[in-house]
mmCIF file with all atom_site columns, C-alpha atoms in Angstrom:
data_model
loop_
_atom_site.group_PDB
_atom_site.id
_atom_site.type_symbol
_atom_site.label_atom_id
_atom_site.label_alt_id
_atom_site.label_comp_id
_atom_site.label_asym_id
_atom_site.label_entity_id
_atom_site.label_seq_id
_atom_site.pdbx_PDB_ins_code
_atom_site.Cartn_x
_atom_site.Cartn_y
_atom_site.Cartn_z
_atom_site.occupancy
_atom_site.B_iso_or_equiv
_atom_site.pdbx_formal_charge
_atom_site.auth_seq_id
_atom_site.auth_comp_id
_atom_site.auth_asym_id
_atom_site.auth_atom_id
_atom_site.pdbx_PDB_model_num
ATOM 1   C CA . UNK H 1 1   ? -1.198  23.393  15.551  1.00 0.00 ? 220 UNK H CA 1
ATOM 2   C CA . UNK H 1 2   ? -1.676  21.473  12.301  1.00 0.00 ? 221 UNK H CA 1
ATOM 3   C CA . UNK H 1 3   ? -4.611  19.598  13.831  1.00 0.00 ? 222 UNK H CA 1
ATOM 4   C CA . UNK H 1 4   ? -6.375  22.920  14.531  1.00 0.00 ? 223 UNK H CA 1
ATOM 5   C CA . UNK H 1 5   ? -6.150  24.036  10.912  1.00 0.00 ? 224 UNK H CA 1
ATOM 6   C CA . UNK H 1 6   ? -9.339  24.396  8.871   1.00 0.00 ? 225 UNK H CA 1
ATOM 7   C CA . UNK H 1 7   ? -7.463  23.650  5.647   1.00 0.00 ? 226 UNK H CA 1
ATOM 8   C CA . UNK H 1 8   ? -8.461  20.398  3.932   1.00 0.00 ? 227 UNK H CA 1
ATOM 9   C CA . UNK H 1 9   ? -6.740  17.207  5.019   1.00 0.00 ? 228 UNK H CA 1
ATOM 10  C CA . UNK H 1 10  ? -4.855  16.194  1.876   1.00 0.00 ? 229 UNK H CA 1
ATOM 11  C CA . UNK H 1 11  ? -4.085  12.538  1.237   1.00 0.00 ? 230 UNK H CA 1
ATOM 12  C CA . UNK H 1 12  ? -1.820  11.483  -1.615  1.00 0.00 ? 231 UNK H CA 1
ATOM 13  C CA . UNK H 1 13  ? -2.715  8.227   -3.336  1.00 0.00 ? 232 UNK H CA 1
ATOM 14  C CA . UNK H 1 14  ? -0.282  6.954   -5.995  1.00 0.00 ? 233 UNK H CA 1
ATOM 15  C CA . UNK H 1 15  ? -1.706  3.884   -7.717  1.00 0.00 ? 234 UNK H CA 1
ATOM 16  C CA . UNK H 1 16  ? -1.288  2.119   -11.079 1.00 0.00 ? 235 UNK H CA 1
ATOM 17  C CA . UNK H 1 17  ? -4.274  3.508   -12.977 1.00 0.00 ? 236 UNK H CA 1
ATOM 18  C CA . UNK H 1 18  ? -2.672  2.344   -16.232 1.00 0.00 ? 237 UNK H CA 1
ATOM 19  C CA . UNK H 1 19  ? -1.121  -1.055  -16.861 1.00 0.00 ? 238 UNK H CA 1
ATOM 20  C CA . UNK H 1 20  ? -1.993  -4.581  -15.751 1.00 0.00 ? 239 UNK H CA 1
ATOM 21  C CA . UNK H 1 21  ? -3.243  -3.548  -12.280 1.00 0.00 ? 240 UNK H CA 1
ATOM 22  C CA . UNK H 1 22  ? -5.471  -0.795  -13.707 1.00 0.00 ? 241 UNK H CA 1
ATOM 23  C CA . UNK H 1 23  ? -8.755  -2.522  -12.815 1.00 0.00 ? 242 UNK H CA 1
ATOM 24  C CA . UNK H 1 24  ? -7.669  -3.090  -9.203  1.00 0.00 ? 243 UNK H CA 1
ATOM 25  C CA . UNK H 1 25  ? -6.439  0.490   -8.958  1.00 0.00 ? 244 UNK H CA 1
ATOM 26  C CA . UNK H 1 26  ? -9.728  1.807   -10.352 1.00 0.00 ? 245 UNK H CA 1
ATOM 27  C CA . UNK H 1 27  ? -11.591 -0.099  -7.619  1.00 0.00 ? 246 UNK H CA 1
ATOM 28  C CA . UNK H 1 28  ? -9.303  1.428   -4.990  1.00 0.00 ? 247 UNK H CA 1
ATOM 29  C CA . UNK H 1 29  ? -9.847  4.877   -6.476  1.00 0.00 ? 248 UNK H CA 1
ATOM 30  C CA . UNK H 1 30  ? -13.647 4.430   -6.397  1.00 0.00 ? 249 UNK H CA 1
ATOM 31  C CA . UNK H 1 31  ? -13.489 3.191   -2.794  1.00 0.00 ? 250 UNK H CA 1
ATOM 32  C CA . UNK H 1 32  ? -11.314 6.100   -1.662  1.00 0.00 ? 251 UNK H CA 1
ATOM 33  C CA . UNK H 1 33  ? -13.560 8.590   -3.474  1.00 0.00 ? 252 UNK H CA 1
ATOM 34  C CA . UNK H 1 34  ? -16.639 7.094   -1.837  1.00 0.00 ? 253 UNK H CA 1
ATOM 35  C CA . UNK H 1 35  ? -15.010 7.305   1.610   1.00 0.00 ? 254 UNK H CA 1
ATOM 36  C CA . UNK H 1 36  ? -13.943 10.911  0.949   1.00 0.00 ? 255 UNK H CA 1
ATOM 37  C CA . UNK H 1 37  ? -17.467 11.890  -0.180  1.00 0.00 ? 256 UNK H CA 1
ATOM 38  C CA . UNK H 1 38  ? -19.083 10.202  2.834   1.00 0.00 ? 257 UNK H CA 1
ATOM 39  C CA . UNK H 1 39  ? -16.681 11.866  5.273   1.00 0.00 ? 258 UNK H CA 1
ATOM 40  C CA . UNK H 1 40  ? -17.141 15.275  3.674   1.00 0.00 ? 259 UNK H CA 1
ATOM 41  C CA . UNK H 1 41  ? -20.945 14.914  3.677   1.00 0.00 ? 260 UNK H CA 1
ATOM 42  C CA . UNK H 1 42  ? -20.712 14.509  7.471   1.00 0.00 ? 261 UNK H CA 1
ATOM 43  C CA . UNK H 1 43  ? -18.553 17.603  7.896   1.00 0.00 ? 262 UNK H CA 1
ATOM 44  C CA . UNK H 1 44  ? -15.169 16.102  7.159   1.00 0.00 ? 263 UNK H CA 1
ATOM 45  C CA . UNK H 1 45  ? -12.678 14.703  9.632   1.00 0.00 ? 264 UNK H CA 1
ATOM 46  C CA . UNK H 1 46  ? -12.450 16.702  12.859  1.00 0.00 ? 265 UNK H CA 1
ATOM 47  C CA . UNK H 1 47  ? -14.117 19.580  11.020  1.00 0.00 ? 266 UNK H CA 1
ATOM 48  C CA . UNK H 1 48  ? -11.712 19.461  8.073   1.00 0.00 ? 267 UNK H CA 1
ATOM 49  C CA . UNK H 1 49  ? -12.699 18.501  4.543   1.00 0.00 ? 268 UNK H CA 1
ATOM 50  C CA . UNK H 1 50  ? -10.809 15.552  3.104   1.00 0.00 ? 269 UNK H CA 1
ATOM 51  C CA . UNK H 1 51  ? -9.144  15.684  -0.324  1.00 0.00 ? 270 UNK H CA 1
ATOM 52  C CA . UNK H 1 52  ? -7.682  12.550  -1.894  1.00 0.00 ? 271 UNK H CA 1
ATOM 53  C CA . UNK H 1 53  ? -5.217  13.326  -4.671  1.00 0.00 ? 272 UNK H CA 1
ATOM 54  C CA . UNK H 1 54  ? -4.738  10.394  -7.053  1.00 0.00 ? 273 UNK H CA 1
ATOM 55  C CA . UNK H 1 55  ? -1.638  10.005  -9.219  1.00 0.00 ? 274 UNK H CA 1
ATOM 56  C CA . UNK H 1 56  ? -0.860  7.272   -11.740 1.00 0.00 ? 275 UNK H CA 1
ATOM 57  C CA . UNK H 1 57  ? 2.353   5.476   -10.758 1.00 0.00 ? 276 UNK H CA 1
ATOM 58  C CA . UNK H 1 58  ? 2.140   3.357   -13.965 1.00 0.00 ? 277 UNK H CA 1
ATOM 59  C CA . UNK H 1 59  ? 3.251   0.319   -11.938 1.00 0.00 ? 278 UNK H CA 1
ATOM 60  C CA . UNK H 1 60  ? 6.829   1.635   -12.177 1.00 0.00 ? 279 UNK H CA 1
ATOM 61  C CA . UNK H 1 61  ? 8.990   2.330   -9.113  1.00 0.00 ? 280 UNK H CA 1
ATOM 62  C CA . UNK H 1 62  ? 10.658  5.437   -10.572 1.00 0.00 ? 281 UNK H CA 1
ATOM 63  C CA . UNK H 1 63  ? 7.290   6.911   -11.558 1.00 0.00 ? 282 UNK H CA 1
ATOM 64  C CA . UNK H 1 64  ? 5.794   6.030   -8.157  1.00 0.00 ? 283 UNK H CA 1
ATOM 65  C CA . UNK H 1 65  ? 8.694   7.739   -6.404  1.00 0.00 ? 284 UNK H CA 1
ATOM 66  C CA . UNK H 1 66  ? 8.358   10.844  -8.585  1.00 0.00 ? 285 UNK H CA 1
ATOM 67  C CA . UNK H 1 67  ? 4.558   11.088  -8.157  1.00 0.00 ? 286 UNK H CA 1
ATOM 68  C CA . UNK H 1 68  ? 4.961   10.692  -4.391  1.00 0.00 ? 287 UNK H CA 1
ATOM 69  C CA . UNK H 1 69  ? 7.624   13.386  -4.249  1.00 0.00 ? 288 UNK H CA 1
ATOM 70  C CA . UNK H 1 70  ? 5.335   15.714  -6.238  1.00 0.00 ? 289 UNK H CA 1
ATOM 71  C CA . UNK H 1 71  ? 2.404   14.979  -3.915  1.00 0.00 ? 290 UNK H CA 1
ATOM 72  C CA . UNK H 1 72  ? 4.531   15.811  -0.882  1.00 0.00 ? 291 UNK H CA 1
ATOM 73  C CA . UNK H 1 73  ? 6.434   18.834  -2.209  1.00 0.00 ? 292 UNK H CA 1
ATOM 74  C CA . UNK H 1 74  ? 3.946   20.426  -4.623  1.00 0.00 ? 293 UNK H CA 1
ATOM 75  C CA . UNK H 1 75  ? 0.536   19.325  -3.347  1.00 0.00 ? 294 UNK H CA 1
ATOM 76  C CA . UNK H 1 76  ? 1.494   19.423  0.354   1.00 0.00 ? 295 UNK H CA 1
ATOM 77  C CA . UNK H 1 77  ? -0.243  16.161  1.291   1.00 0.00 ? 296 UNK H CA 1
ATOM 78  C CA . UNK H 1 78  ? -0.237  15.310  4.998   1.00 0.00 ? 297 UNK H CA 1
ATOM 79  C CA . UNK H 1 79  ? 0.108   11.590  4.349   1.00 0.00 ? 298 UNK H CA 1
ATOM 80  C CA . UNK H 1 80  ? 0.300   9.035   1.561   1.00 0.00 ? 299 UNK H CA 1
ATOM 81  C CA . UNK H 1 81  ? -1.718  5.866   0.978   1.00 0.00 ? 300 UNK H CA 1
ATOM 82  C CA . UNK H 1 82  ? -0.967  3.439   -1.838  1.00 0.00 ? 301 UNK H CA 1
ATOM 83  C CA . UNK H 1 83  ? 1.633   1.193   -3.337  1.00 0.00 ? 302 UNK H CA 1
ATOM 84  C CA . UNK H 1 84  ? -0.506  -1.545  -4.846  1.00 0.00 ? 303 UNK H CA 1
ATOM 85  C CA . UNK H 1 85  ? 2.571   -3.464  -6.048  1.00 0.00 ? 304 UNK H CA 1
ATOM 86  C CA . UNK H 1 86  ? 5.489   -4.392  -3.794  1.00 0.00 ? 305 UNK H CA 1
ATOM 87  C CA . UNK H 1 87  ? 8.228   -2.940  -5.996  1.00 0.00 ? 306 UNK H CA 1
ATOM 88  C CA . UNK H 1 88  ? 6.415   0.409   -6.278  1.00 0.00 ? 307 UNK H CA 1
ATOM 89  C CA . UNK H 1 89  ? 5.504   0.591   -2.597  1.00 0.00 ? 308 UNK H CA 1
ATOM 90  C CA . UNK H 1 90  ? 9.183   0.400   -1.710  1.00 0.00 ? 309 UNK H CA 1
ATOM 91  C CA . UNK H 1 91  ? 9.951   3.412   -3.934  1.00 0.00 ? 310 UNK H CA 1
ATOM 92  C CA . UNK H 1 92  ? 7.018   5.342   -2.432  1.00 0.00 ? 311 UNK H CA 1
ATOM 93  C CA . UNK H 1 93  ? 8.221   4.429   1.052   1.00 0.00 ? 312 UNK H CA 1
ATOM 94  C CA . UNK H 1 94  ? 11.684  5.850   0.357   1.00 0.00 ? 313 UNK H CA 1
ATOM 95  C CA . UNK H 1 95  ? 10.148  9.210   -0.525  1.00 0.00 ? 314 UNK H CA 1
ATOM 96  C CA . UNK H 1 96  ? 7.839   9.315   2.499   1.00 0.00 ? 315 UNK H CA 1
ATOM 97  C CA . UNK H 1 97  ? 10.691  8.345   4.833   1.00 0.00 ? 316 UNK H CA 1
ATOM 98  C CA . UNK H 1 98  ? 12.893  11.136  3.442   1.00 0.00 ? 317 UNK H CA 1
ATOM 99  C CA . UNK H 1 99  ? 10.112  13.687  3.869   1.00 0.00 ? 318 UNK H CA 1
ATOM 100 C CA . UNK H 1 100 ? 8.996   12.318  7.264   1.00 0.00 ? 319 UNK H CA 1
ATOM 101 C CA . UNK H 1 101 ? 5.454   11.837  5.945   1.00 0.00 ? 320 UNK H CA 1
ATOM 102 C CA . UNK H 1 102 ? 3.130   9.075   7.131   1.00 0.00 ? 321 UNK H CA 1
ATOM 103 C CA . UNK H 1 103 ? 2.769   6.212   4.624   1.00 0.00 ? 322 UNK H CA 1
ATOM 104 C CA . UNK H 1 104 ? 0.054   3.562   4.741   1.00 0.00 ? 323 UNK H CA 1
ATOM 105 C CA . UNK H 1 105 ? 0.929   0.813   2.261   1.00 0.00 ? 324 UNK H CA 1
ATOM 106 C CA . UNK H 1 106 ? -1.796  -1.267  0.630   1.00 0.00 ? 325 UNK H CA 1
ATOM 107 C CA . UNK H 1 107 ? 0.467   -3.859  -1.034  1.00 0.00 ? 326 UNK H CA 1
ATOM 108 C CA . UNK H 1 108 ? 0.776   -7.431  0.125   1.00 0.00 ? 327 UNK H CA 1
ATOM 109 C CA . UNK H 1 109 ? 4.480   -7.569  0.846   1.00 0.00 ? 328 UNK H CA 1
ATOM 110 C CA . UNK H 1 110 ? 6.659   -8.567  3.772   1.00 0.00 ? 329 UNK H CA 1
ATOM 111 C CA . UNK H 1 111 ? 9.453   -6.039  3.169   1.00 0.00 ? 330 UNK H CA 1
ATOM 112 C CA . UNK H 1 112 ? 7.497   -2.909  3.989   1.00 0.00 ? 331 UNK H CA 1
ATOM 113 C CA . UNK H 1 113 ? 7.184   -3.896  7.639   1.00 0.00 ? 332 UNK H CA 1
ATOM 114 C CA . UNK H 1 114 ? 10.747  -5.207  8.060   1.00 0.00 ? 333 UNK H CA 1
ATOM 115 C CA . UNK H 1 115 ? 14.112  -3.529  8.447   1.00 0.00 ? 334 UNK H CA 1
ATOM 116 C CA . UNK H 1 116 ? 15.667  -1.682  6.718   1.00 0.00 ? 335 UNK H CA 1
ATOM 117 C CA . UNK H 1 117 ? 12.548  -0.590  4.836   1.00 0.00 ? 336 UNK H CA 1
ATOM 118 C CA . UNK H 1 118 ? 10.151  0.155   7.665   1.00 0.00 ? 337 UNK H CA 1
ATOM 119 C CA . UNK H 1 119 ? 10.117  3.365   9.671   1.00 0.00 ? 338 UNK H CA 1
ATOM 120 C CA . UNK H 1 120 ? 8.091   4.813   12.574  1.00 0.00 ? 339 UNK H CA 1
ATOM 121 C CA . UNK H 1 121 ? 5.884   6.464   9.930   1.00 0.00 ? 340 UNK H CA 1
ATOM 122 C CA . UNK H 1 122 ? 5.438   3.395   7.695   1.00 0.00 ? 341 UNK H CA 1
ATOM 123 C CA . UNK H 1 123 ? 2.315   1.289   8.157   1.00 0.00 ? 342 UNK H CA 1
ATOM 124 C CA . UNK H 1 124 ? 0.950   -1.719  6.311   1.00 0.00 ? 343 UNK H CA 1
ATOM 125 C CA . UNK H 1 125 ? -2.805  -2.296  6.286   1.00 0.00 ? 344 UNK H CA 1
ATOM 126 C CA . UNK H 1 126 ? -3.033  -5.352  4.055   1.00 0.00 ? 345 UNK H CA 1
ATOM 127 C CA . UNK H 1 127 ? -2.404  -8.987  4.815   1.00 0.00 ? 346 UNK H CA 1
ATOM 128 C CA . UNK H 1 128 ? 1.111   -9.980  3.903   1.00 0.00 ? 347 UNK H CA 1
ATOM 129 C CA . UNK H 1 129 ? 2.375   -13.244 2.416   1.00 0.00 ? 348 UNK H CA 1
ATOM 130 C CA . UNK H 1 130 ? 3.651   -14.494 5.769   1.00 0.00 ? 349 UNK H CA 1
ATOM 131 C CA . UNK H 1 131 ? 0.297   -14.058 7.519   1.00 0.00 ? 350 UNK H CA 1
ATOM 132 C CA . UNK H 1 132 ? -1.723  -15.520 4.653   1.00 0.00 ? 351 UNK H CA 1
ATOM 133 C CA . UNK H 1 133 ? 0.562   -18.436 3.839   1.00 0.00 ? 352 UNK H CA 1
ATOM 134 C CA . UNK H 1 134 ? 1.160   -19.441 7.441   1.00 0.00 ? 353 UNK H CA 1
ATOM 135 C CA . UNK H 1 135 ? -2.602  -19.713 8.051   1.00 0.00 ? 354 UNK H CA 1
ATOM 136 C CA . UNK H 1 136 ? -3.335  -21.484 4.750   1.00 0.00 ? 355 UNK H CA 1
ATOM 137 C CA . UNK H 1 137 ? -0.268  -23.740 4.958   1.00 0.00 ? 356 UNK H CA 1
ATOM 138 C CA . UNK H 1 138 ? -1.082  -24.858 8.495   1.00 0.00 ? 357 UNK H CA 1
ATOM 139 C CA . UNK H 1 139 ? -4.668  -25.721 7.545   1.00 0.00 ? 358 UNK H CA 1
ATOM 140 C CA . UNK H 1 140 ? -3.592  -27.552 4.374   1.00 0.00 ? 359 UNK H CA 1
ATOM 141 C CA . UNK H 1 141 ? -0.916  -29.585 6.214   1.00 0.00 ? 360 UNK H CA 1
ATOM 142 C CA . UNK H 1 142 ? -3.367  -30.569 8.959   1.00 0.00 ? 361 UNK H CA 1
ATOM 143 C CA . UNK H 1 143 ? -6.302  -31.343 6.666   1.00 0.00 ? 362 UNK H CA 1
ATOM 144 C CA . UNK H 1 144 ? -4.958  -32.336 3.253   1.00 0.00 ? 363 UNK H CA 1
ATOM 145 C CA . UNK H 1 145 ? -1.490  -33.732 3.918   1.00 0.00 ? 364 UNK H CA 1
ATOM 146 C CA . UNK H 1 146 ? 2.073   -32.535 3.854   1.00 0.00 ? 365 UNK H CA 1
ATOM 147 C CA . UNK H 1 147 ? 2.942   -33.128 0.195   1.00 0.00 ? 366 UNK H CA 1
ATOM 148 C CA . UNK H 1 148 ? 1.548   -30.753 -2.409  1.00 0.00 ? 367 UNK H CA 1
ATOM 149 C CA . UNK H 1 149 ? 2.595   -28.670 -5.378  1.00 0.00 ? 368 UNK H CA 1
ATOM 150 C CA . UNK H 1 150 ? 2.839   -24.909 -5.320  1.00 0.00 ? 369 UNK H CA 1
ATOM 151 C CA . UNK H 1 151 ? 2.317   -22.806 -8.441  1.00 0.00 ? 370 UNK H CA 1
ATOM 152 C CA . UNK H 1 152 ? 3.106   -19.175 -7.793  1.00 0.00 ? 371 UNK H CA 1
ATOM 153 C CA . UNK H 1 153 ? 3.636   -15.868 -9.542  1.00 0.00 ? 372 UNK H CA 1
ATOM 154 C CA . UNK H 1 154 ? 7.315   -15.238 -10.312 1.00 0.00 ? 373 UNK H CA 1
ATOM 155 C CA . UNK H 1 155 ? 7.708   -11.970 -8.410  1.00 0.00 ? 374 UNK H CA 1
ATOM 156 C CA . UNK H 1 156 ? 8.048   -10.914 -4.754  1.00 0.00 ? 375 UNK H CA 1
ATOM 157 C CA . UNK H 1 157 ? 4.500   -11.776 -3.637  1.00 0.00 ? 376 UNK H CA 1
ATOM 158 C CA . UNK H 1 158 ? 4.563   -15.264 -5.139  1.00 0.00 ? 377 UNK H CA 1
ATOM 159 C CA . UNK H 1 159 ? 8.087   -16.011 -3.985  1.00 0.00 ? 378 UNK H CA 1
ATOM 160 C CA . UNK H 1 160 ? 7.309   -14.868 -0.429  1.00 0.00 ? 379 UNK H CA 1
ATOM 161 C CA . UNK H 1 161 ? 4.182   -17.038 -0.346  1.00 0.00 ? 380 UNK H CA 1
ATOM 162 C CA . UNK H 1 162 ? 6.144   -20.019 -1.688  1.00 0.00 ? 381 UNK H CA 1
ATOM 163 C CA . UNK H 1 163 ? 8.862   -19.631 0.956   1.00 0.00 ? 382 UNK H CA 1
ATOM 164 C CA . UNK H 1 164 ? 6.386   -19.486 3.841   1.00 0.00 ? 383 UNK H CA 1
ATOM 165 C CA . UNK H 1 165 ? 4.236   -22.336 2.484   1.00 0.00 ? 384 UNK H CA 1
ATOM 166 C CA . UNK H 1 166 ? 7.350   -24.485 2.066   1.00 0.00 ? 385 UNK H CA 1
ATOM 167 C CA . UNK H 1 167 ? 8.483   -23.671 5.603   1.00 0.00 ? 386 UNK H CA 1
ATOM 168 C CA . UNK H 1 168 ? 5.011   -24.355 7.014   1.00 0.00 ? 387 UNK H CA 1
#
């Protein structure tokens, strides 16, 4: 019945518009707006206009969780896309799981697709550290040797990459 509705398809998109990831988030916002405009110019998706509702999560898990809850409860979004940083995506995911709303994560993190954090409605579209580092590490070991230094960012993404590169 929901698929037959003529109401707009509403997509919530929490992203860190302010803070150190602001430039990346602005690019994502422009890309999503472009996609929305192109879809709507062609009549929408299955005859329904698409609305993307952006909210600034400030790169803070508590804010990301609150913005996601507001998008679901107040703005009645049908699904959520976002979570540019691993720690915020996990907070967004908790809200979407509680509300049984589809979540498509855009962060590069291993946790989102592993138990206990994943759910039947949680998807991950980006490469994750395991995929990236296994491919790079295998090539490096075969072509450049097995001894090398790793310099990585001291947060989840860097630590996950380091662990997989070391294992590889």
